[in-house]
Amino acid sequence: VPAIDDNGFCLFESSAILKYIATKYKLPDHWYPSDVQRRAKVDEYLSWHASNLRMGAAGMLFQKLLLPRMTGRSPDEKRVEECQKILKRSLGLMETYFLKDHKFIISDEISIADLQAVCELSQFIITEVDPCQDRPRLAQWMSDCQSALQPHFDEVHKMLYVARDKGVFKGKL
């Protein structure tokens, strides 16, 4: 569960944390724009994210990888299928709506909306599944995000690379 304690101020939920950090620490405007319409587009994505891309991606990974490891039970295939449908629909909407006009989700500069989305899809690093397969626009956006976030992207995802390289979840999806 994403959470922070900023000198006694505790907060959980990744989108709330991202907004808080961008605002409190006065990050460059592209992260969480001061312009009300551009900010509304970031908020639009963040609101959509939780019940769409997150539900599909994290739901599928939880059902197929984590739940069986934690409980020893087989995945709920009906739930896996639901998550796969949500993920497929969400990836399509990412390409046709959120990434239709710009390099990143709201503009040609990265924002906290992109950070939220790229971290969600980066969970697939531990598998041999590429959510961007047959989706060139999405693949280009992922690459652009990773480049814009270096060297921190690789540092933050180091443990996922280790799990992938060790084959911890190979053949599980």
PDB file of C-alpha atoms in Angstrom:
ATOM      1  CA  VAL A   1       0.000   0.000   0.000  1.00  0.00           C
ATOM      2  CA  PRO A   2       1.578   3.293  -0.997  1.00  0.00           C
ATOM      3  CA  ALA A   3       1.900   5.564   2.019  1.00  0.00           C
ATOM      4  CA  ILE A   4       4.043   8.447   3.248  1.00  0.00           C
ATOM      5  CA  ASP A   5       4.767  10.093   6.538  1.00  0.00           C
ATOM      6  CA  ASP A   6       5.926  13.645   5.827  1.00  0.00           C
ATOM      7  CA  ASN A   7       7.011  14.972   9.219  1.00  0.00           C
ATOM      8  CA  GLY A   8       3.953  13.515  10.924  1.00  0.00           C
ATOM      9  CA  PHE A   9       1.520  14.105   8.076  1.00  0.00           C
ATOM     10  CA  CYS A  10       0.440  10.633   6.966  1.00  0.00           C
ATOM     11  CA  LEU A  11      -1.209   9.953   3.645  1.00  0.00           C
ATOM     12  CA  PHE A  12      -2.005   6.871   1.611  1.00  0.00           C
ATOM     13  CA  GLU A  13      -3.168   6.254  -1.973  1.00  0.00           C
ATOM     14  CA  SER A  14      -0.663   6.880  -4.721  1.00  0.00           C
ATOM     15  CA  SER A  15      -2.565   9.570  -6.624  1.00  0.00           C
ATOM     16  CA  ALA A  16      -3.144  11.586  -3.436  1.00  0.00           C
ATOM     17  CA  ILE A  17       0.551  11.225  -2.565  1.00  0.00           C
ATOM     18  CA  LEU A  18       1.649  12.333  -6.046  1.00  0.00           C
ATOM     19  CA  LYS A  19      -0.589  15.424  -5.924  1.00  0.00           C
ATOM     20  CA  TYR A  20       0.588  16.261  -2.410  1.00  0.00           C
ATOM     21  CA  ILE A  21       4.289  15.970  -3.239  1.00  0.00           C
ATOM     22  CA  ALA A  22       3.962  17.954  -6.481  1.00  0.00           C
ATOM     23  CA  THR A  23       2.080  20.734  -4.704  1.00  0.00           C
ATOM     24  CA  LYS A  24       3.931  20.905  -1.389  1.00  0.00           C
ATOM     25  CA  TYR A  25       7.406  20.715  -2.882  1.00  0.00           C
ATOM     26  CA  LYS A  26       6.547  23.004  -5.813  1.00  0.00           C
ATOM     27  CA  LEU A  27       7.736  20.575  -8.474  1.00  0.00           C
ATOM     28  CA  PRO A  28       8.039  21.915 -12.019  1.00  0.00           C
ATOM     29  CA  ASP A  29       4.605  22.742 -13.396  1.00  0.00           C
ATOM     30  CA  HIS A  30       4.528  19.909 -15.945  1.00  0.00           C
ATOM     31  CA  TRP A  31       4.197  17.348 -13.131  1.00  0.00           C
ATOM     32  CA  TYR A  32       0.889  18.741 -11.820  1.00  0.00           C
ATOM     33  CA  PRO A  33      -0.019  21.868 -13.799  1.00  0.00           C
ATOM     34  CA  SER A  34      -1.240  25.059 -12.165  1.00  0.00           C
ATOM     35  CA  ASP A  35      -3.404  25.782 -15.223  1.00  0.00           C
ATOM     36  CA  VAL A  36      -6.873  24.589 -14.170  1.00  0.00           C
ATOM     37  CA  GLN A  37      -7.710  22.870 -17.470  1.00  0.00           C
ATOM     38  CA  ARG A  38      -4.405  21.032 -17.732  1.00  0.00           C
ATOM     39  CA  ARG A  39      -4.678  20.029 -14.058  1.00  0.00           C
ATOM     40  CA  ALA A  40      -8.213  18.778 -14.718  1.00  0.00           C
ATOM     41  CA  LYS A  41      -6.833  16.509 -17.475  1.00  0.00           C
ATOM     42  CA  VAL A  42      -4.312  15.036 -15.013  1.00  0.00           C
ATOM     43  CA  ASP A  43      -7.102  14.548 -12.486  1.00  0.00           C
ATOM     44  CA  GLU A  44      -9.296  12.992 -15.176  1.00  0.00           C
ATOM     45  CA  TYR A  45      -6.650  10.371 -15.867  1.00  0.00           C
ATOM     46  CA  LEU A  46      -5.974   9.699 -12.178  1.00  0.00           C
ATOM     47  CA  SER A  47      -9.697   9.237 -11.479  1.00  0.00           C
ATOM     48  CA  TRP A  48     -10.069   6.891 -14.459  1.00  0.00           C
ATOM     49  CA  HIS A  49      -6.921   4.942 -13.597  1.00  0.00           C
ATOM     50  CA  ALA A  50      -8.082   3.301 -10.361  1.00  0.00           C
ATOM     51  CA  SER A  51     -11.138   1.566 -11.769  1.00  0.00           C
ATOM     52  CA  ASN A  52      -9.718   0.812 -15.187  1.00  0.00           C
ATOM     53  CA  LEU A  53      -6.007   0.321 -15.833  1.00  0.00           C
ATOM     54  CA  ARG A  54      -5.235  -0.551 -12.200  1.00  0.00           C
ATOM     55  CA  MET A  55      -8.176  -2.924 -11.909  1.00  0.00           C
ATOM     56  CA  GLY A  56      -7.122  -4.740 -15.053  1.00  0.00           C
ATOM     57  CA  ALA A  57      -3.348  -4.825 -14.620  1.00  0.00           C
ATOM     58  CA  ALA A  58      -2.978  -5.199 -10.862  1.00  0.00           C
ATOM     59  CA  GLY A  59      -6.047  -7.427 -10.688  1.00  0.00           C
ATOM     60  CA  MET A  60      -4.638  -9.849 -13.230  1.00  0.00           C
ATOM     61  CA  LEU A  61      -1.196  -9.930 -11.625  1.00  0.00           C
ATOM     62  CA  PHE A  62      -2.723 -10.437  -8.182  1.00  0.00           C
ATOM     63  CA  GLN A  63      -5.002 -13.250  -9.342  1.00  0.00           C
ATOM     64  CA  LYS A  64      -2.391 -15.071 -11.451  1.00  0.00           C
ATOM     65  CA  LEU A  65       0.823 -14.478  -9.516  1.00  0.00           C
ATOM     66  CA  LEU A  66       0.382 -13.330  -5.950  1.00  0.00           C
ATOM     67  CA  LEU A  67      -2.767 -15.061  -4.734  1.00  0.00           C
ATOM     68  CA  PRO A  68      -1.560 -18.570  -5.693  1.00  0.00           C
ATOM     69  CA  ARG A  69       1.818 -17.901  -4.021  1.00  0.00           C
ATOM     70  CA  MET A  70       0.193 -16.568  -0.860  1.00  0.00           C
ATOM     71  CA  THR A  71      -2.601 -19.145  -0.533  1.00  0.00           C
ATOM     72  CA  GLY A  72      -1.488 -22.167  -2.538  1.00  0.00           C
ATOM     73  CA  ARG A  73      -4.825 -22.073  -4.378  1.00  0.00           C
ATOM     74  CA  SER A  74      -5.352 -21.876  -8.101  1.00  0.00           C
ATOM     75  CA  PRO A  75      -6.304 -18.516  -9.589  1.00  0.00           C
ATOM     76  CA  ASP A  76      -9.976 -17.674  -9.979  1.00  0.00           C
ATOM     77  CA  GLU A  77     -10.047 -17.989 -13.777  1.00  0.00           C
ATOM     78  CA  LYS A  78     -13.348 -16.123 -14.077  1.00  0.00           C
ATOM     79  CA  ARG A  79     -11.819 -13.169 -12.225  1.00  0.00           C
ATOM     80  CA  VAL A  80      -8.632 -13.438 -14.320  1.00  0.00           C
ATOM     81  CA  GLU A  81     -10.715 -13.282 -17.495  1.00  0.00           C
ATOM     82  CA  GLU A  82     -12.588 -10.204 -16.193  1.00  0.00           C
ATOM     83  CA  CYS A  83      -9.274  -8.503 -15.389  1.00  0.00           C
ATOM     84  CA  GLN A  84      -7.878  -9.354 -18.825  1.00  0.00           C
ATOM     85  CA  LYS A  85     -10.923  -7.765 -20.496  1.00  0.00           C
ATOM     86  CA  ILE A  86     -10.586  -4.640 -18.349  1.00  0.00           C
ATOM     87  CA  LEU A  87      -6.861  -4.458 -19.129  1.00  0.00           C
ATOM     88  CA  LYS A  88      -7.388  -4.854 -22.876  1.00  0.00           C
ATOM     89  CA  ARG A  89     -10.118  -2.188 -22.910  1.00  0.00           C
ATOM     90  CA  SER A  90      -7.973   0.128 -20.771  1.00  0.00           C
ATOM     91  CA  LEU A  91      -4.903  -0.227 -22.989  1.00  0.00           C
ATOM     92  CA  GLY A  92      -7.058   0.604 -25.994  1.00  0.00           C
ATOM     93  CA  LEU A  93      -8.381   3.732 -24.305  1.00  0.00           C
ATOM     94  CA  MET A  94      -4.869   4.740 -23.298  1.00  0.00           C
ATOM     95  CA  GLU A  95      -3.909   4.760 -26.985  1.00  0.00           C
ATOM     96  CA  THR A  96      -7.073   6.200 -28.512  1.00  0.00           C
ATOM     97  CA  TYR A  97      -7.886   8.825 -25.899  1.00  0.00           C
ATOM     98  CA  PHE A  98      -5.197   9.626 -23.367  1.00  0.00           C
ATOM     99  CA  LEU A  99      -2.231   9.372 -25.758  1.00  0.00           C
ATOM    100  CA  LYS A 100      -4.023  10.423 -28.930  1.00  0.00           C
ATOM    101  CA  ASP A 101      -2.698  13.966 -29.274  1.00  0.00           C
ATOM    102  CA  HIS A 102       0.505  14.166 -27.242  1.00  0.00           C
ATOM    103  CA  LYS A 103       3.754  12.417 -26.432  1.00  0.00           C
ATOM    104  CA  PHE A 104       2.567  11.957 -22.836  1.00  0.00           C
ATOM    105  CA  ILE A 105      -0.906  11.739 -21.302  1.00  0.00           C
ATOM    106  CA  ILE A 106      -1.772  15.450 -21.167  1.00  0.00           C
ATOM    107  CA  SER A 107       0.979  17.131 -23.152  1.00  0.00           C
ATOM    108  CA  ASP A 108       4.448  16.687 -24.574  1.00  0.00           C
ATOM    109  CA  GLU A 109       5.865  16.799 -21.043  1.00  0.00           C
ATOM    110  CA  ILE A 110       5.587  14.052 -18.470  1.00  0.00           C
ATOM    111  CA  SER A 111       3.122  14.455 -15.589  1.00  0.00           C
ATOM    112  CA  ILE A 112       2.081  12.565 -12.488  1.00  0.00           C
ATOM    113  CA  ALA A 113      -0.598  10.924 -14.658  1.00  0.00           C
ATOM    114  CA  ASP A 114       2.157   9.312 -16.728  1.00  0.00           C
ATOM    115  CA  LEU A 115       4.034   8.342 -13.585  1.00  0.00           C
ATOM    116  CA  GLN A 116       0.953   6.575 -12.225  1.00  0.00           C
ATOM    117  CA  ALA A 117       0.309   4.758 -15.503  1.00  0.00           C
ATOM    118  CA  VAL A 118       3.880   3.717 -16.281  1.00  0.00           C
ATOM    119  CA  CYS A 119       4.329   2.310 -12.784  1.00  0.00           C
ATOM    120  CA  GLU A 120       1.144   0.276 -13.190  1.00  0.00           C
ATOM    121  CA  LEU A 121       2.269  -1.266 -16.459  1.00  0.00           C
ATOM    122  CA  SER A 122       5.842  -1.722 -15.249  1.00  0.00           C
ATOM    123  CA  GLN A 123       4.630  -4.412 -12.862  1.00  0.00           C
ATOM    124  CA  PHE A 124       4.615  -6.692 -15.913  1.00  0.00           C
ATOM    125  CA  ILE A 125       8.444  -6.534 -15.906  1.00  0.00           C
ATOM    126  CA  ILE A 126       8.404  -9.599 -13.631  1.00  0.00           C
ATOM    127  CA  THR A 127       6.610 -11.643 -16.291  1.00  0.00           C
ATOM    128  CA  GLU A 128       7.314 -12.528 -19.874  1.00  0.00           C
ATOM    129  CA  VAL A 129       4.108 -10.685 -20.864  1.00  0.00           C
ATOM    130  CA  ASP A 130       4.437  -7.325 -22.619  1.00  0.00           C
ATOM    131  CA  PRO A 131       1.249  -5.268 -22.263  1.00  0.00           C
ATOM    132  CA  CYS A 132       2.466  -3.086 -25.148  1.00  0.00           C
ATOM    133  CA  GLN A 133       2.783  -5.965 -27.604  1.00  0.00           C
ATOM    134  CA  ASP A 134       0.997  -5.047 -30.851  1.00  0.00           C
ATOM    135  CA  ARG A 135       0.448  -1.538 -29.467  1.00  0.00           C
ATOM    136  CA  PRO A 136       3.198   0.637 -30.991  1.00  0.00           C
ATOM    137  CA  ARG A 137       1.841   3.914 -29.616  1.00  0.00           C
ATOM    138  CA  LEU A 138       1.714   2.522 -26.099  1.00  0.00           C
ATOM    139  CA  ALA A 139       5.187   1.003 -26.476  1.00  0.00           C
ATOM    140  CA  GLN A 140       6.591   4.368 -27.596  1.00  0.00           C
ATOM    141  CA  TRP A 141       4.942   6.109 -24.638  1.00  0.00           C
ATOM    142  CA  MET A 142       6.394   3.516 -22.207  1.00  0.00           C
ATOM    143  CA  SER A 143       9.833   4.070 -23.700  1.00  0.00           C
ATOM    144  CA  ASP A 144       9.419   7.857 -23.519  1.00  0.00           C
ATOM    145  CA  CYS A 145       8.361   7.639 -19.863  1.00  0.00           C
ATOM    146  CA  GLN A 146      11.264   5.386 -18.932  1.00  0.00           C
ATOM    147  CA  SER A 147      13.708   7.723 -20.664  1.00  0.00           C
ATOM    148  CA  ALA A 148      12.229  10.807 -19.006  1.00  0.00           C
ATOM    149  CA  LEU A 149      12.461   9.156 -15.583  1.00  0.00           C
ATOM    150  CA  GLN A 150      16.046   7.846 -15.811  1.00  0.00           C
ATOM    151  CA  PRO A 151      18.129   7.039 -13.847  1.00  0.00           C
ATOM    152  CA  HIS A 152      15.428   6.806 -11.186  1.00  0.00           C
ATOM    153  CA  PHE A 153      13.153   4.491 -13.178  1.00  0.00           C
ATOM    154  CA  ASP A 154      15.704   1.670 -13.251  1.00  0.00           C
ATOM    155  CA  GLU A 155      16.693   2.262  -9.627  1.00  0.00           C
ATOM    156  CA  VAL A 156      13.089   2.054  -8.407  1.00  0.00           C
ATOM    157  CA  HIS A 157      12.365  -1.042 -10.503  1.00  0.00           C
ATOM    158  CA  LYS A 158      15.591  -2.872  -9.652  1.00  0.00           C
ATOM    159  CA  MET A 159      13.828  -5.585  -7.624  1.00  0.00           C
ATOM    160  CA  LEU A 160      11.408  -6.255 -10.477  1.00  0.00           C
ATOM    161  CA  TYR A 161      14.367  -6.746 -12.827  1.00  0.00           C
ATOM    162  CA  VAL A 162      15.928  -9.190 -10.348  1.00  0.00           C
ATOM    163  CA  ALA A 163      12.673 -11.176 -10.064  1.00  0.00           C
ATOM    164  CA  ARG A 164      12.366 -11.234 -13.857  1.00  0.00           C
ATOM    165  CA  ASP A 165      15.963 -12.325 -14.368  1.00  0.00           C
ATOM    166  CA  LYS A 166      15.582 -15.098 -11.790  1.00  0.00           C
ATOM    167  CA  GLY A 167      12.415 -16.286 -13.526  1.00  0.00           C
ATOM    168  CA  VAL A 168      10.404 -16.057 -10.298  1.00  0.00           C
ATOM    169  CA  PHE A 169       7.102 -15.794 -12.186  1.00  0.00           C
ATOM    170  CA  LYS A 170       8.119 -17.356 -15.505  1.00  0.00           C
ATOM    171  CA  GLY A 171       5.246 -19.125 -17.211  1.00  0.00           C
ATOM    172  CA  LYS A 172       2.680 -17.969 -14.671  1.00  0.00           C
ATOM    173  CA  LEU A 173       0.700 -15.610 -16.950  1.00  0.00           C
TER     174      LEU A 173
END
